[in-house]
Coordinates of N, CA, C and O in Angstrom, one line a residue:
X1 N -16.7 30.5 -67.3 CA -16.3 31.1 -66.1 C -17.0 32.5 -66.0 O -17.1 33.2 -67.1
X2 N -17.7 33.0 -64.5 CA -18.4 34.3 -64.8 C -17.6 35.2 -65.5 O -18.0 35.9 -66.4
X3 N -16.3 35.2 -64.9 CA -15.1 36.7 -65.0 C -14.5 35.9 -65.3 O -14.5 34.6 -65.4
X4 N -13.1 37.4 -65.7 CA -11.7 36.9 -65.8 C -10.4 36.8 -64.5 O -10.4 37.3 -63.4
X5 N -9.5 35.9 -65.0 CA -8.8 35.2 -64.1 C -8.6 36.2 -62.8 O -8.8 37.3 -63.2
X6 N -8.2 36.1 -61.8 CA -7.7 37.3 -60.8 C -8.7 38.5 -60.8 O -8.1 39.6 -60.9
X7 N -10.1 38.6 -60.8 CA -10.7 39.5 -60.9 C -11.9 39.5 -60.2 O -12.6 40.5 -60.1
X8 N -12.1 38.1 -59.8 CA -13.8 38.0 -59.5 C -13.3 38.8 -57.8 O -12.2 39.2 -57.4
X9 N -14.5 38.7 -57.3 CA -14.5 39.0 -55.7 C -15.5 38.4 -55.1 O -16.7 38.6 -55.4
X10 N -15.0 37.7 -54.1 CA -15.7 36.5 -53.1 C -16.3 37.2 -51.7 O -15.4 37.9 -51.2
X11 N -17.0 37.3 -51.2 CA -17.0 37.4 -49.6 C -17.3 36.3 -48.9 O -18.1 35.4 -49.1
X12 N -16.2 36.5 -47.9 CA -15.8 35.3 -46.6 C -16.8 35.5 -45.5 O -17.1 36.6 -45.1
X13 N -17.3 34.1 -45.1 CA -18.6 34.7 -44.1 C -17.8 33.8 -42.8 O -17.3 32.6 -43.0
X14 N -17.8 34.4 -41.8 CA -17.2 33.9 -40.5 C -18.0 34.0 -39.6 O -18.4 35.1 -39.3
X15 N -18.6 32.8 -38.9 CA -19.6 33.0 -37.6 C -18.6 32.6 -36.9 O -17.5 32.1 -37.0
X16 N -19.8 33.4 -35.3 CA -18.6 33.4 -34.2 C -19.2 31.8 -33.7 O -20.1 31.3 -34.4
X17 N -19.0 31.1 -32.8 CA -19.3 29.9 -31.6 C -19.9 30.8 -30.7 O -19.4 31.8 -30.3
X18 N -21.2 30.3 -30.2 CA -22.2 30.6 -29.2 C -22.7 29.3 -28.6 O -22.5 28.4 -29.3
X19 N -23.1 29.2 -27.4 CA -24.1 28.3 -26.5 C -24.6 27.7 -27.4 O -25.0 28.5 -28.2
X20 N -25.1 26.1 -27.8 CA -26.0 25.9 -28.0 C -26.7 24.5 -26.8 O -26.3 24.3 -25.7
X21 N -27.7 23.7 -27.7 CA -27.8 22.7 -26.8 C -27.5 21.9 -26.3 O -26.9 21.1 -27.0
X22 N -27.6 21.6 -25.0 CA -27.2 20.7 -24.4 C -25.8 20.6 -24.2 O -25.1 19.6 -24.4
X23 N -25.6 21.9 -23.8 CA -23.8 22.4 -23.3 C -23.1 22.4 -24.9 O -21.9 22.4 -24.8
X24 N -23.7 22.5 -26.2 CA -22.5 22.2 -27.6 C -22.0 23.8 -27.5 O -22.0 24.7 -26.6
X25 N -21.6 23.8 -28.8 CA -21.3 25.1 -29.1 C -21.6 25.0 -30.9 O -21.1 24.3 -31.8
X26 N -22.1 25.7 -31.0 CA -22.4 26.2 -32.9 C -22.5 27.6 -33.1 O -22.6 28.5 -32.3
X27 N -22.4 27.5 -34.8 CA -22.3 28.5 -34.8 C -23.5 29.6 -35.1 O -24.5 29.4 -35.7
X28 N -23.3 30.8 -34.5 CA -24.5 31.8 -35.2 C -24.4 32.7 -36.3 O -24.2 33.9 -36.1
X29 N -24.8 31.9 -38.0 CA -24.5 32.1 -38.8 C -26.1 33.8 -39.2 O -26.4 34.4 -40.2
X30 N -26.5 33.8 -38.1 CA -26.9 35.2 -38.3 C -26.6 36.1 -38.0 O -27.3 37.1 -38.0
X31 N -25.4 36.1 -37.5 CA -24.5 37.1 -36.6 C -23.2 37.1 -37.3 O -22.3 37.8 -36.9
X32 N -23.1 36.2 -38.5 CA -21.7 36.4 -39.0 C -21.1 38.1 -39.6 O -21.7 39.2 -39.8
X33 N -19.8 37.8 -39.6 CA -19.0 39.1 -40.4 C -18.9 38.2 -41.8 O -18.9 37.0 -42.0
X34 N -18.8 39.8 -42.8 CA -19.0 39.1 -44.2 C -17.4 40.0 -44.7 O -17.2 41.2 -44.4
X35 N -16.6 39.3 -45.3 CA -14.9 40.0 -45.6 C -15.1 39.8 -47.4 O -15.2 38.7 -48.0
X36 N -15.1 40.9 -48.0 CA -15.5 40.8 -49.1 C -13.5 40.9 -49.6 O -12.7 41.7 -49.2
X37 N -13.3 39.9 -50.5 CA -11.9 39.7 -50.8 C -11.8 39.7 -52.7 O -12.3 38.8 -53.4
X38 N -11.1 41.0 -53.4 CA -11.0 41.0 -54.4 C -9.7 40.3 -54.9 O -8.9 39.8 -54.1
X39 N -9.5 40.1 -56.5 CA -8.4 39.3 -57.5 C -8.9 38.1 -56.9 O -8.0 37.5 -56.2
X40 N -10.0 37.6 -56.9 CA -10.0 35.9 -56.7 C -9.9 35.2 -58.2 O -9.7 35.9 -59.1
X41 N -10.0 33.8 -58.5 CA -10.1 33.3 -59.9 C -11.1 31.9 -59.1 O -10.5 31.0 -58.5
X42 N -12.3 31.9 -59.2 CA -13.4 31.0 -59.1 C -14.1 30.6 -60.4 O -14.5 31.2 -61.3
X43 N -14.0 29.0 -60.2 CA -14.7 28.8 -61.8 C -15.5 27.2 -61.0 O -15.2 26.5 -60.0
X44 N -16.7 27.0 -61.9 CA -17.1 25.6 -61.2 C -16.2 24.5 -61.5 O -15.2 24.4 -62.2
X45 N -17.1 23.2 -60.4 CA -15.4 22.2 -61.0 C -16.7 21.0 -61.5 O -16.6 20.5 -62.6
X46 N -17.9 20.7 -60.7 CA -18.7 19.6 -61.2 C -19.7 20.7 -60.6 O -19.7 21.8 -60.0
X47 N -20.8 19.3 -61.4 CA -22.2 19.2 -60.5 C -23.0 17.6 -61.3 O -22.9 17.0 -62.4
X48 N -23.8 17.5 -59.7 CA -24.3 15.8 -59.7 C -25.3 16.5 -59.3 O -25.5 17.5 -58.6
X49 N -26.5 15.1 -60.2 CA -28.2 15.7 -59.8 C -28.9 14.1 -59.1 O -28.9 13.0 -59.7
X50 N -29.2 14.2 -57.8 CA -29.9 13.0 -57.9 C -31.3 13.2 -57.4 O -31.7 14.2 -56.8
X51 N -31.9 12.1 -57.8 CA -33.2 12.0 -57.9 C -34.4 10.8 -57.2 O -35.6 10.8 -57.4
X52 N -33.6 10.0 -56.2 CA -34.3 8.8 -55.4 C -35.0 9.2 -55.2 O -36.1 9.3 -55.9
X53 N -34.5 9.8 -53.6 CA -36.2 9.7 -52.9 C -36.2 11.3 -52.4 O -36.9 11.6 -51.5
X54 N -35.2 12.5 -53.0 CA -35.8 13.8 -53.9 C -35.0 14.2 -54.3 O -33.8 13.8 -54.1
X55 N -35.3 15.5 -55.3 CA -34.4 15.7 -55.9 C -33.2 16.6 -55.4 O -33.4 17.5 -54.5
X56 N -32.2 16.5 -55.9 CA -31.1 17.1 -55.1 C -29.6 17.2 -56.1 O -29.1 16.3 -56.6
X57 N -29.2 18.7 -56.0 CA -28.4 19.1 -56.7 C -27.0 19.4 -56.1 O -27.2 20.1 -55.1
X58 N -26.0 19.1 -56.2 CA -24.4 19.1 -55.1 C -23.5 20.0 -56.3 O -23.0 19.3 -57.1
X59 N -23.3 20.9 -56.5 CA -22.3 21.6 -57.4 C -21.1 21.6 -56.3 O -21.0 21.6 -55.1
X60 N -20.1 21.6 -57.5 CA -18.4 22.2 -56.7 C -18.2 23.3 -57.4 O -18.7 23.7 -58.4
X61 N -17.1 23.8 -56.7 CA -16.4 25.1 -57.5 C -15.0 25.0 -57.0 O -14.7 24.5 -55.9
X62 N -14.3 25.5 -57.6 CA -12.8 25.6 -57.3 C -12.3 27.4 -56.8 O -12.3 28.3 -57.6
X63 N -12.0 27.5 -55.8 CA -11.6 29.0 -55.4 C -10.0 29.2 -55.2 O -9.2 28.5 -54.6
X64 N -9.6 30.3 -55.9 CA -7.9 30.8 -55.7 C -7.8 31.3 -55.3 O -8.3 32.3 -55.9
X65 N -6.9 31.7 -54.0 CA -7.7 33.2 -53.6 C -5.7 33.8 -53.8 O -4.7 33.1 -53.9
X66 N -5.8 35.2 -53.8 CA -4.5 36.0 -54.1 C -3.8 35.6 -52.6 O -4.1 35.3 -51.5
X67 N -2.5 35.8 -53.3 CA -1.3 35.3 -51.4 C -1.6 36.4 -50.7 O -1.2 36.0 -49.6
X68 N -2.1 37.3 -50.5 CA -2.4 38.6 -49.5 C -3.5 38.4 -49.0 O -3.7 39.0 -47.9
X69 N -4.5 37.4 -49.4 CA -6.1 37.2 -48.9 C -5.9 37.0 -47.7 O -4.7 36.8 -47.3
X70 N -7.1 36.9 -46.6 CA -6.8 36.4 -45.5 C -7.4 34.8 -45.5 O -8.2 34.2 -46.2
X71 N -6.5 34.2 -44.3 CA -6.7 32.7 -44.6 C -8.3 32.1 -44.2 O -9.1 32.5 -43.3
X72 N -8.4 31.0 -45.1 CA -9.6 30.3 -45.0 C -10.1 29.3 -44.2 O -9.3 28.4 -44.1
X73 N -10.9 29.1 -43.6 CA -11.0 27.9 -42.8 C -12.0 26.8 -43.3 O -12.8 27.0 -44.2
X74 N -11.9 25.5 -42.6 CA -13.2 25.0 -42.8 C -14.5 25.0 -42.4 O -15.4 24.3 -42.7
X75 N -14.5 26.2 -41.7 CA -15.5 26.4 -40.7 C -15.9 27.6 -41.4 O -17.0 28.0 -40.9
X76 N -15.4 28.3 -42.4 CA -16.3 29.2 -42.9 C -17.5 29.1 -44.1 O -17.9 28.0 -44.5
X77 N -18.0 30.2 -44.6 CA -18.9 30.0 -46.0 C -17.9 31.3 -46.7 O -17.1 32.1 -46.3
X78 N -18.4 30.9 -47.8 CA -18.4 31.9 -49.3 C -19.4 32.2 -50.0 O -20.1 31.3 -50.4
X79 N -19.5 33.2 -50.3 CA -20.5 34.0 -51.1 C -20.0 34.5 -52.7 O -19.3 35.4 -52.8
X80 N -20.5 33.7 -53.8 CA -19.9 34.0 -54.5 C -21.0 34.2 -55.7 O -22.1 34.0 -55.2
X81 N -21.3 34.7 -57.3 CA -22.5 34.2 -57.9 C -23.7 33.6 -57.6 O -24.4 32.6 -58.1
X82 N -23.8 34.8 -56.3 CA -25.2 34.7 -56.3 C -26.0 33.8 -55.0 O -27.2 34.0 -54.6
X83 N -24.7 32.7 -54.4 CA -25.0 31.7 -54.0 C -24.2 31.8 -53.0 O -23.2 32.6 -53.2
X84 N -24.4 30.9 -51.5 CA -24.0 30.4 -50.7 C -23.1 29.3 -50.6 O -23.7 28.2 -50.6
X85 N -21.8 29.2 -50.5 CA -20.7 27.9 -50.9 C -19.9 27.6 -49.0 O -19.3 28.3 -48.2
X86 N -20.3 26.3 -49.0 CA -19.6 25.8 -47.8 C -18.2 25.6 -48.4 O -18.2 25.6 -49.6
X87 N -17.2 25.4 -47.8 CA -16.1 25.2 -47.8 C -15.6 24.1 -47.2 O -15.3 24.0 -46.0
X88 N -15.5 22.8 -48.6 CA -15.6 21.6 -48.4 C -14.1 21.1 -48.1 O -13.2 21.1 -48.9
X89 N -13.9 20.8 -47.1 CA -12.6 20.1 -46.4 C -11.5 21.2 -45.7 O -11.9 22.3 -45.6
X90 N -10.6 21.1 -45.5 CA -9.5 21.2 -45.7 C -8.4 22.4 -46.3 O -7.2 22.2 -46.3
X91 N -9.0 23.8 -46.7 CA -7.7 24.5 -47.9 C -6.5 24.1 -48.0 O -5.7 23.9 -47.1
X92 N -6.4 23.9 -49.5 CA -4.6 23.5 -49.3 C -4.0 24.6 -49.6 O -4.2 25.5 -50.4
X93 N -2.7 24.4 -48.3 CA -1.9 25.4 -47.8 C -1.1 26.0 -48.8 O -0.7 25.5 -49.8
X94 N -0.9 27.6 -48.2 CA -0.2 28.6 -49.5 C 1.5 27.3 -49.5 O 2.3 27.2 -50.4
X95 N 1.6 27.1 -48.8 CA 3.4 26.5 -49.0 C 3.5 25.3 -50.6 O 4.3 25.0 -51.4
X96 N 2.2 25.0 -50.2 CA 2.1 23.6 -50.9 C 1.8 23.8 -52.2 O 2.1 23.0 -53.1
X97 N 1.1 25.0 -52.6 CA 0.7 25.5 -53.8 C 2.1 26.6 -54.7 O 2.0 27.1 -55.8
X98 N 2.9 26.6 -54.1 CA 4.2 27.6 -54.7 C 4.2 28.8 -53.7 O 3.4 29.2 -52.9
X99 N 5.4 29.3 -54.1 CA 5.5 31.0 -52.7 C 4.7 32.3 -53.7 O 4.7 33.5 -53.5
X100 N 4.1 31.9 -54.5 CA 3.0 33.2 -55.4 C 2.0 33.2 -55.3 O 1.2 34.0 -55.8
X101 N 1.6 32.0 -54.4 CA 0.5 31.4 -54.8 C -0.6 31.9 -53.5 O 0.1 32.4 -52.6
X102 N -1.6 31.8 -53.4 CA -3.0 32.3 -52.2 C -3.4 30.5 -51.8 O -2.7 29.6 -52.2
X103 N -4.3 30.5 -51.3 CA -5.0 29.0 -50.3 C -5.9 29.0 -52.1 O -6.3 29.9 -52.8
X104 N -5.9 27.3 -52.2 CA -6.9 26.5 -53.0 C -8.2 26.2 -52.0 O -8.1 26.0 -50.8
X105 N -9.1 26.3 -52.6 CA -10.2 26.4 -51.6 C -11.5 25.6 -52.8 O -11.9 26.1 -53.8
X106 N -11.8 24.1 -51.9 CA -13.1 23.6 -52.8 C -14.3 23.9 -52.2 O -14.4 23.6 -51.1
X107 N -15.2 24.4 -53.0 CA -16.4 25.0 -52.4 C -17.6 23.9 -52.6 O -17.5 23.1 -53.6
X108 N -18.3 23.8 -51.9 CA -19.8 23.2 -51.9 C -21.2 23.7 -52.0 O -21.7 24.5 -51.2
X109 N -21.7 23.3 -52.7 CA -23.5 23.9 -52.6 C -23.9 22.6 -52.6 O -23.5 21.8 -53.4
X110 N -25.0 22.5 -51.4 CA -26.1 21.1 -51.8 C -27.3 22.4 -51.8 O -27.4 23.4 -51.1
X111 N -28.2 21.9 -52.9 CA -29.3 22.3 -52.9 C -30.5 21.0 -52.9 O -30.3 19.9 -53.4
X112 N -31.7 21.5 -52.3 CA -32.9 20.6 -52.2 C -33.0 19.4 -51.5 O -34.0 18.7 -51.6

């Protein structure tokens, strides 16, 4: 693990919804706010390499974030070591994790 437990610090990247085509709406992740959130505990959880038809790397990470953090969505990214992490599914909710507890958050990187 880079750090120790409750110490690392993550930044939350939030884009806003703008116009896109053909009447959608996405986001404009060059226009995002970045919420830099300390006492996190991030550590990896896998990584898978495949190689067909190219090569291509998918790491996970596991994120904890402290009960005071602000809440997470699916719709955001994280910035953590270095790297860009989507935020794969779902966070599971502070109720569900104990009343001490912050949002569980599984992160994503596909690379290549």
């Amino acid at each position: 693990m880079p750090g120790h437990i409750g110490r690392q610090t993550i930044v939350l990247v939030d884009a806003p919804l703008v116009a896109g085509d053909y009447n959608t709406r996405v986001r404009d992740w060059a226009h995002a706010t970045r919420t830099p959130v300390y006492g996190c505990t991030v550590d990896y959880a896998s990584s898978t390499e495949s190689k067909d038809a190219k090569d291509q790397t998918v790491t996970a990470a596991q994120l904890s974030m402290p009960r005071r953090a602000p809440r997470v969505s699916e719709w955001q990214r994280v910035e953590w070591d270095g790297r860009t992490w989507e935020v794969d599914g779902v966070p599971l909710d502070v109720q569900e994790a104990g009343p001490l507890s912050g949002q569980t958050v599984r992160l994503l990187e596909v690379a290549g």
